[in-house]
Coordinates of C-alpha atoms and ligand atoms in Angstrom, one line a residue:
X1 CA 78.1 137.7 111.8
X2 CA 80.4 135.8 109.5
X3 CA 82.2 133.0 111.5
X4 CA 86.0 133.1 111.6
X5 CA 87.4 130.6 109.1
X6 CA 90.1 128.7 110.8
X7 CA 91.7 126.8 107.9
X8 CA 92.9 130.1 106.5
X9 CA 94.9 131.0 109.6
X10 CA 98.6 130.5 110.1
X11 CA 99.7 128.9 113.3
X12 CA 100.7 132.4 114.6
X13 CA 97.3 133.8 113.8
X14 CA 95.5 130.9 115.4
X15 CA 97.6 131.3 118.5
X16 CA 96.4 134.9 118.8
X17 CA 92.8 133.9 118.3
X18 CA 92.9 131.2 120.8
X19 CA 94.7 133.5 123.2
X20 CA 91.8 136.0 122.9
X21 CA 89.6 133.2 124.1
X22 CA 91.8 133.0 127.2
X23 CA 93.4 129.7 126.2
X24 CA 97.1 128.8 126.2
X25 CA 99.2 128.5 123.1
X26 CA 99.3 124.7 123.2
X27 CA 95.6 124.7 122.4
X28 CA 96.3 126.5 119.2
X29 CA 98.9 123.9 118.3
X30 CA 96.4 121.1 119.0
X31 CA 93.8 122.8 116.8
X32 CA 96.2 123.5 114.0
X33 CA 97.5 120.0 113.9
X34 CA 93.9 118.7 114.2
X35 CA 92.9 120.6 111.0
X36 CA 96.1 120.6 109.0
X37 CA 97.9 117.3 110.0
X38 CA 95.1 115.0 111.1
X39 CA 92.8 116.8 108.5
X40 CA 89.8 116.7 110.8
X41 CA 87.1 119.0 109.6
X42 CA 84.9 119.2 112.8
X43 CA 85.6 120.1 116.4
X44 CA 83.6 117.1 117.5
X45 CA 86.4 114.9 116.2
X46 CA 89.1 116.8 118.1
X47 CA 88.6 114.8 121.3
X48 CA 91.9 116.0 122.7
X49 CA 90.2 119.4 123.3
X50 CA 88.0 120.1 126.4
X51 CA 84.4 119.9 125.6
X52 CA 83.8 123.5 126.7
X53 CA 86.4 124.8 124.3
X54 CA 85.0 122.7 121.5
X55 CA 81.6 124.3 122.1
X56 CA 83.0 127.8 122.1
X57 CA 84.9 127.1 118.9
X58 CA 81.8 125.7 117.2
X59 CA 79.8 128.8 118.2
X60 CA 82.4 131.3 117.0
X61 CA 84.4 129.7 114.3
X62 CA 84.2 127.3 111.4
X63 CA 86.8 124.9 110.0
X64 CA 85.8 124.3 106.4
X65 CA 83.5 126.6 104.5
X66 CA 83.3 124.8 101.1
X67 CA 80.5 122.4 100.7
X68 CA 80.8 119.6 98.1
X69 CA 78.1 119.8 95.4
X70 CA 79.3 116.9 93.2
X71 CA 82.1 114.6 92.7
X72 CA 82.9 113.1 89.3
X73 CA 85.2 110.1 88.7
X74 CA 86.8 109.7 85.2
X75 CA 87.4 106.4 83.5
X76 CA 91.1 107.1 84.0
X77 CA 90.7 107.6 87.8
X78 CA 90.9 111.4 87.8
X79 CA 88.4 112.9 90.2
X80 CA 86.7 116.3 89.9
X81 CA 85.2 118.0 92.9
X82 CA 82.7 120.8 92.5
X83 CA 82.3 122.8 95.7
X84 CA 80.3 125.9 96.6
X85 CA 81.6 128.7 98.8
X86 CA 79.5 130.0 101.6
X87 CA 78.2 132.7 99.2
X88 CA 77.4 130.1 96.6
X89 CA 80.2 130.5 94.1
X90 CA 81.6 127.4 92.4
X91 CA 85.1 126.1 93.1
X92 CA 86.6 123.1 91.3
X93 CA 89.5 120.9 92.3
X94 CA 90.9 117.9 90.4
X95 CA 92.8 114.9 91.8
X96 CA 95.0 113.2 89.3
X97 CA 96.3 109.8 90.3
X98 CA 99.7 109.1 88.7
X99 CA 102.2 106.3 88.7
X100 CA 104.8 107.9 90.8
X101 CA 103.2 110.8 92.7
X102 CA 99.6 112.0 92.6
X103 CA 98.8 115.5 91.7
X104 CA 96.1 117.9 93.0
X105 CA 95.1 120.7 90.7
X106 CA 93.4 123.5 92.7
X107 CA 91.7 126.8 91.8
X108 CA 92.8 130.2 92.9
X109 CA 89.6 132.1 91.8
X110 CA 86.0 131.3 91.2
X111 CA 85.7 131.8 87.5
X112 CA 88.5 133.8 85.7
X113 CA 88.8 137.4 84.4
X114 CA 91.1 136.5 81.6
X115 CA 89.5 135.8 78.2
X116 CA 91.6 133.1 76.7
X117 CA 89.5 131.9 73.7
X118 CA 90.4 128.2 74.1
X119 CA 89.5 128.0 77.8
X120 CA 86.1 127.1 79.1
X121 CA 86.7 128.8 82.5
X122 CA 86.9 132.2 80.7
X123 CA 83.2 131.9 80.0
X124 CA 82.3 132.2 83.6
X125 CA 84.1 135.6 83.9
X126 CA 85.6 136.5 87.3
X127 CA 83.2 135.6 90.2
X128 CA 85.6 136.3 93.0
X129 CA 89.1 135.7 94.4
X130 CA 89.3 132.7 96.7
X131 CA 90.5 133.2 100.3
X132 CA 93.6 131.5 101.6
X133 CA 91.3 129.1 103.6
X134 CA 89.3 128.2 100.5
X135 CA 92.5 127.3 98.7
X136 CA 93.9 125.1 101.6
X137 CA 90.5 123.5 102.0
X138 CA 90.5 122.2 98.5
X139 CA 93.7 120.3 99.1
X140 CA 92.5 118.9 102.5
X141 CA 89.3 117.6 100.9
X142 CA 91.0 116.0 98.0
X143 CA 93.6 114.3 100.2
X144 CA 90.9 113.0 102.6
X145 CA 88.8 111.7 99.7
X146 CA 91.7 110.0 98.0
X147 CA 93.5 108.5 100.9
X148 CA 91.1 108.6 103.9
X149 CA 90.9 111.3 106.6
X150 CA 94.3 112.1 107.9
X151 CA 96.0 109.1 106.2
X152 CA 99.5 109.9 105.1
X153 CA 99.9 110.4 101.4
X154 CA 101.7 107.3 100.1
X155 CA 104.3 109.2 98.0
X156 CA 103.7 112.8 98.9
X157 CA 101.6 115.0 96.7
X158 CA 102.3 117.5 94.0
X159 CA 100.1 120.6 93.8
X160 CA 99.5 122.7 90.7
X161 CA 97.7 126.0 90.7
X162 CA 96.2 125.2 87.3
X163 CA 92.5 125.0 88.1
X164 CA 90.1 127.9 87.6
X165 CA 91.5 131.4 87.8
X166 CA 94.7 133.4 87.4
X167 CA 96.7 132.7 90.5
X168 CA 98.8 135.9 90.0
X169 CA 95.7 138.0 90.2
X170 CA 95.1 136.6 93.7
X171 CA 98.8 136.6 94.7
X172 CA 98.6 137.5 98.4
X173 CA 95.9 134.9 99.2
X174 CA 97.8 132.3 97.1
X175 CA 101.1 132.9 98.8
X176 CA 99.5 132.8 102.3
X177 CA 97.8 129.5 101.4
X178 CA 101.2 128.2 100.3
X179 CA 102.8 129.4 103.6
X180 CA 100.0 127.6 105.6
X181 CA 100.5 124.4 103.7
X182 CA 104.3 124.5 104.1
X183 CA 104.0 124.4 108.0
X184 CA 105.7 121.2 109.2
X185 CA 103.1 120.9 111.9
X186 CA 100.4 120.8 109.3
X187 CA 100.1 119.5 105.7
X188 CA 103.9 120.1 105.3
X189 CA 103.7 120.4 101.5
X190 CA 106.8 122.4 100.6
X191 CA 106.8 125.0 97.9
X192 CA 109.1 122.8 95.9
X193 CA 106.2 120.5 95.4
X194 CA 103.9 123.2 94.1
X195 CA 103.7 124.7 90.6
X196 CA 101.9 128.0 89.9
X197 CA 100.8 128.6 86.4
X198 CA 100.3 132.1 85.0
X199 CA 98.9 133.5 81.8
X200 CA 101.7 136.1 82.0
X201 CA 101.1 138.7 84.8
X202 CA 104.6 140.2 84.3
X203 CA 105.0 142.2 87.5
X204 CA 104.2 139.1 89.6
X205 CA 106.7 136.9 87.6
X206 CA 109.3 139.5 88.5
X207 CA 108.2 139.6 92.1
X208 CA 108.3 135.8 92.4
X209 CA 111.9 135.9 91.2
X210 CA 112.8 137.7 94.4
X211 CA 111.1 135.3 96.9
X212 CA 113.5 132.7 98.2
X213 CA 111.3 129.7 99.3
X214 CA 108.8 129.7 96.4
X215 CA 106.8 127.5 94.2
X216 CA 107.8 126.5 90.7
X217 CA 106.6 128.6 87.8
X218 CA 104.8 127.7 84.6
X219 CA 103.9 130.3 82.0
X220 CA 101.1 129.7 79.5
X221 CA 102.2 130.8 76.0
X222 CA 99.8 129.4 73.4
X223 CA 101.3 131.4 70.5
X224 CA 104.8 132.4 69.3
X225 CA 103.8 135.8 67.9
X226 CA 102.1 138.8 69.3
X227 CA 99.6 138.8 66.5
X228 CA 98.3 135.4 67.3
X229 CA 98.7 135.6 71.1
X230 CA 96.7 138.9 71.2
X231 CA 93.9 137.0 69.6
X232 CA 94.1 133.8 71.8
X233 CA 95.1 135.4 75.1
X234 CA 94.0 139.0 75.2
X235 CA 96.2 139.6 78.3
X236 CA 99.0 139.7 75.7
X237 CA 97.9 143.2 74.8
X238 CA 98.8 144.4 78.2
X239 CA 102.1 142.4 78.5
X240 CA 103.3 141.4 75.0
X241 CA 105.7 138.6 74.3
X242 CA 108.8 140.8 74.6
X243 CA 107.9 142.0 78.1
X244 CA 106.9 138.5 79.1
X245 CA 110.1 136.9 77.9
X246 CA 112.2 139.6 79.5
X247 CA 110.5 138.8 82.9
X248 CA 111.0 135.1 82.3
X249 CA 114.7 135.8 81.6
X250 CA 114.9 137.7 84.9
X251 CA 113.1 134.8 86.7
X252 CA 115.4 132.2 85.2
X253 CA 118.5 134.1 86.5
X254 CA 117.1 133.6 90.0
X255 CA 116.8 129.8 89.5
X256 CA 119.3 127.3 90.9
X257 CA 121.7 125.9 88.2
X258 CA 119.7 122.8 87.4
X259 CA 116.2 124.2 87.9
X260 CA 114.0 125.1 85.0
X261 CA 110.6 126.7 84.6
X262 CA 108.0 125.6 82.2
X263 CA 106.1 127.0 79.2
X264 CA 102.7 125.6 78.5
X265 CA 101.6 125.5 74.9
X266 CA 98.0 124.4 74.1
X267 CA 97.9 122.7 70.7
X268 CA 95.0 124.0 68.6
X269 CA 94.6 122.2 65.3
X270 CA 95.4 124.5 62.3
X271 CA 95.8 127.5 64.6
X272 CA 99.2 127.4 66.4
X273 CA 100.6 124.0 65.5
X274 CA 102.4 124.4 62.1
X275 CA 106.1 123.6 61.5
X276 CA 106.7 127.3 61.0
X277 CA 105.1 128.1 64.3
X278 CA 107.3 125.5 66.0
X279 CA 110.4 127.2 64.6
X280 CA 109.1 130.6 65.7
X281 CA 108.5 129.3 69.2
X282 CA 112.0 127.8 69.5
X283 CA 113.4 131.0 68.1
X284 CA 111.7 133.2 70.7
X285 CA 112.8 130.9 73.5
X286 CA 116.4 130.9 72.2
X287 CA 116.4 134.6 71.5
X288 CA 115.9 135.3 75.2
X289 CA 118.5 132.5 76.0
X290 CA 115.9 130.6 78.1
X291 CA 116.5 127.0 79.3
X292 CA 112.8 126.6 80.0
X293 CA 111.1 123.4 78.9
X294 CA 107.9 123.4 76.9
X295 CA 104.9 121.3 77.8
X296 CA 102.7 120.7 74.8
X297 CA 99.0 120.3 75.8
X298 CA 96.7 118.9 73.2
X299 CA 93.6 121.1 73.3
X300 CA 90.8 119.7 75.4
X301 CA 87.6 120.4 73.5
X302 CA 84.4 121.5 75.1
X303 CA 81.2 123.1 73.7
X304 CA 81.2 125.9 72.6
X305 CA 84.9 126.4 72.2
X306 CA 85.7 126.8 68.5
X307 CA 88.8 124.6 68.4
X308 CA 89.9 121.0 67.9
X309 CA 93.0 119.4 69.3
X310 CA 96.0 118.9 67.0
X311 CA 96.5 115.3 65.9
X312 CA 99.1 113.3 67.9
X313 CA 101.4 113.1 64.9
X314 CA 101.2 116.9 64.5
X315 CA 102.1 117.3 68.2
X316 CA 105.0 114.9 67.9
X317 CA 106.3 116.7 64.8
X318 CA 106.0 120.0 66.6
X319 CA 108.0 118.5 69.5
X320 CA 110.7 117.2 67.2
X321 CA 111.2 120.6 65.6
X322 CA 111.5 122.3 69.1
X323 CA 114.1 119.6 70.1
X324 CA 116.0 120.0 66.9
X325 CA 116.5 123.6 67.9
X326 CA 117.7 122.7 71.4
X327 CA 114.4 123.3 73.2
X328 CA 113.2 120.5 75.6
X329 CA 109.6 119.6 75.0
X330 CA 107.2 117.2 76.6
X331 CA 103.7 116.1 75.7
X332 CA 101.1 116.3 78.4
X333 CA 98.7 113.4 78.3
X334 CA 95.1 114.6 78.8
X335 CA 93.5 113.4 82.0
X336 CA 89.8 113.4 83.0
X337 CA 88.4 114.7 79.7
X338 CA 85.3 112.7 80.0
X339 CA 84.3 114.5 83.2
X340 CA 85.4 117.9 82.1
X341 CA 88.3 117.8 84.5
X342 CA 91.2 118.4 82.0
X343 CA 93.1 121.7 81.5
X344 CA 90.8 124.5 80.4
X345 CA 87.6 122.5 81.0
X346 CA 86.6 123.7 84.5
X347 CA 83.3 125.6 84.2
X348 CA 81.2 124.2 87.1
X349 CA 79.3 121.9 84.7
X350 CA 77.7 118.6 85.5
X351 CA 78.8 115.6 83.5
X352 CA 78.4 111.8 83.6
X353 CA 80.6 110.0 86.1
X354 CA 79.0 111.5 89.1
X355 CA 79.7 109.5 92.3
X356 CA 77.7 111.3 94.9
X357 CA 78.9 111.5 98.5
X358 CA 76.2 110.1 100.8
X359 CA 77.5 111.9 104.0
X360 CA 78.7 115.4 104.4
X361 CA 82.3 115.9 103.1
X362 CA 83.5 117.0 106.5
X363 CA 82.8 113.6 108.0
X364 CA 83.3 111.4 105.0
X365 CA 85.8 108.6 105.1
X366 CA 86.5 106.8 101.9
X367 CA 87.1 103.1 102.2
Ligands
SAH401 N1 95.3 131.2 84.4 C1 96.5 130.4 84.6 C2 96.2 129.1 85.3 C3 95.4 128.1 84.6 S1 96.4 126.8 84.1 C4 97.2 130.2 83.3 O1 96.6 130.5 82.3 O2 98.3 129.6 83.2 C5 95.5 126.1 82.8 C6 96.4 125.7 81.7 O3 95.6 125.0 80.7 C7 97.0 126.8 81.0 O4 98.3 126.5 80.5 C8 96.1 127.0 79.7 O5 96.8 127.6 78.7 C9 95.7 125.6 79.5 N2 94.4 125.5 78.8 C10 93.3 126.3 78.9 N3 92.3 125.8 78.1 C11 92.7 124.7 77.6 C12 92.1 123.7 76.8 N4 90.9 123.8 76.4 N5 92.8 122.6 76.4 C13 94.1 122.5 76.8 N6 94.7 123.3 77.7 C14 94.1 124.4 78.0

């Protein structure tokens, strides 16, 4: 029998489960805060629970299910974790230390069904959707590894659903994970600290627009015309640029006055980075009267992807053209390229920079 996976339960669900063991509701609150606030990954550490209950929980349930296979540390401090699910599928998570607030980039699927030609994850194909628990676990592991078990995050944490997978093709599980993480008795990471990136699953963009307490949205564009986007991101054949932009317009109408969403634009040398393409991109955004900002991401190369990154001067010129047409643009500095942890590089590969964990992740305390 598959053991019940506790990290993927809301407090309400946990209360029901614990009730079925004949235990009062306050036990569920203790267990929930043990896992989600103190970030304890074993019942043995929850010494506020009676021993007998701990034994029963260990027999019938499990807290984490991911096991850490490898941990890689980049020269720039970025960390990549490669986990395996209980059924042996790879899951990757990236911790990105930053000056003001650290970011955790998590995966929503093992592999990815989309076939973007510039992304290494595409080469895995879809292995399977991750469960809500498998999503929440990634964040707990990364926090414990970066700061110590249960140690408060110094300046809060930003989360981005920009790891492997298409989050909007695993919408229910993603939204449940976000609800669990939002609980003030647990991780208390509010949706306002979370950004979900999509390759353009139009019905879900429209649906997100109707949800009040929701994460931020990023949309991966990669090309200003259908002709090129069909080639780079085949999902465009299903939802072409006009449909995507109309949904973005709808989404923007639901934003608060000073809020913006983001377009991501990977910069591929000689493919989508010309002056003309910058003008086309600005024109598309302006045609739909979008205030969105554009994040320019220099391509992160990896064998056997057939592209090279645009030069920095090209990226800067591209940015200037967008700005001259009133479109706000930013350049995203690549992080963790040397350990294949940067955007589009997650493919469960091993690299240099491995810093093995000597004790099981669930008990590991980093000095
Ligand atoms: N499937 C979702 C979530 C992944 S986010 C999406 O496509 O939005 C990963 C981001 O990295 C996307 O914006 C994607 O366009 C970008 N990306 C993919 N491969 C890349 C690469 N090799 N170099 C730079 N960015 C890449």
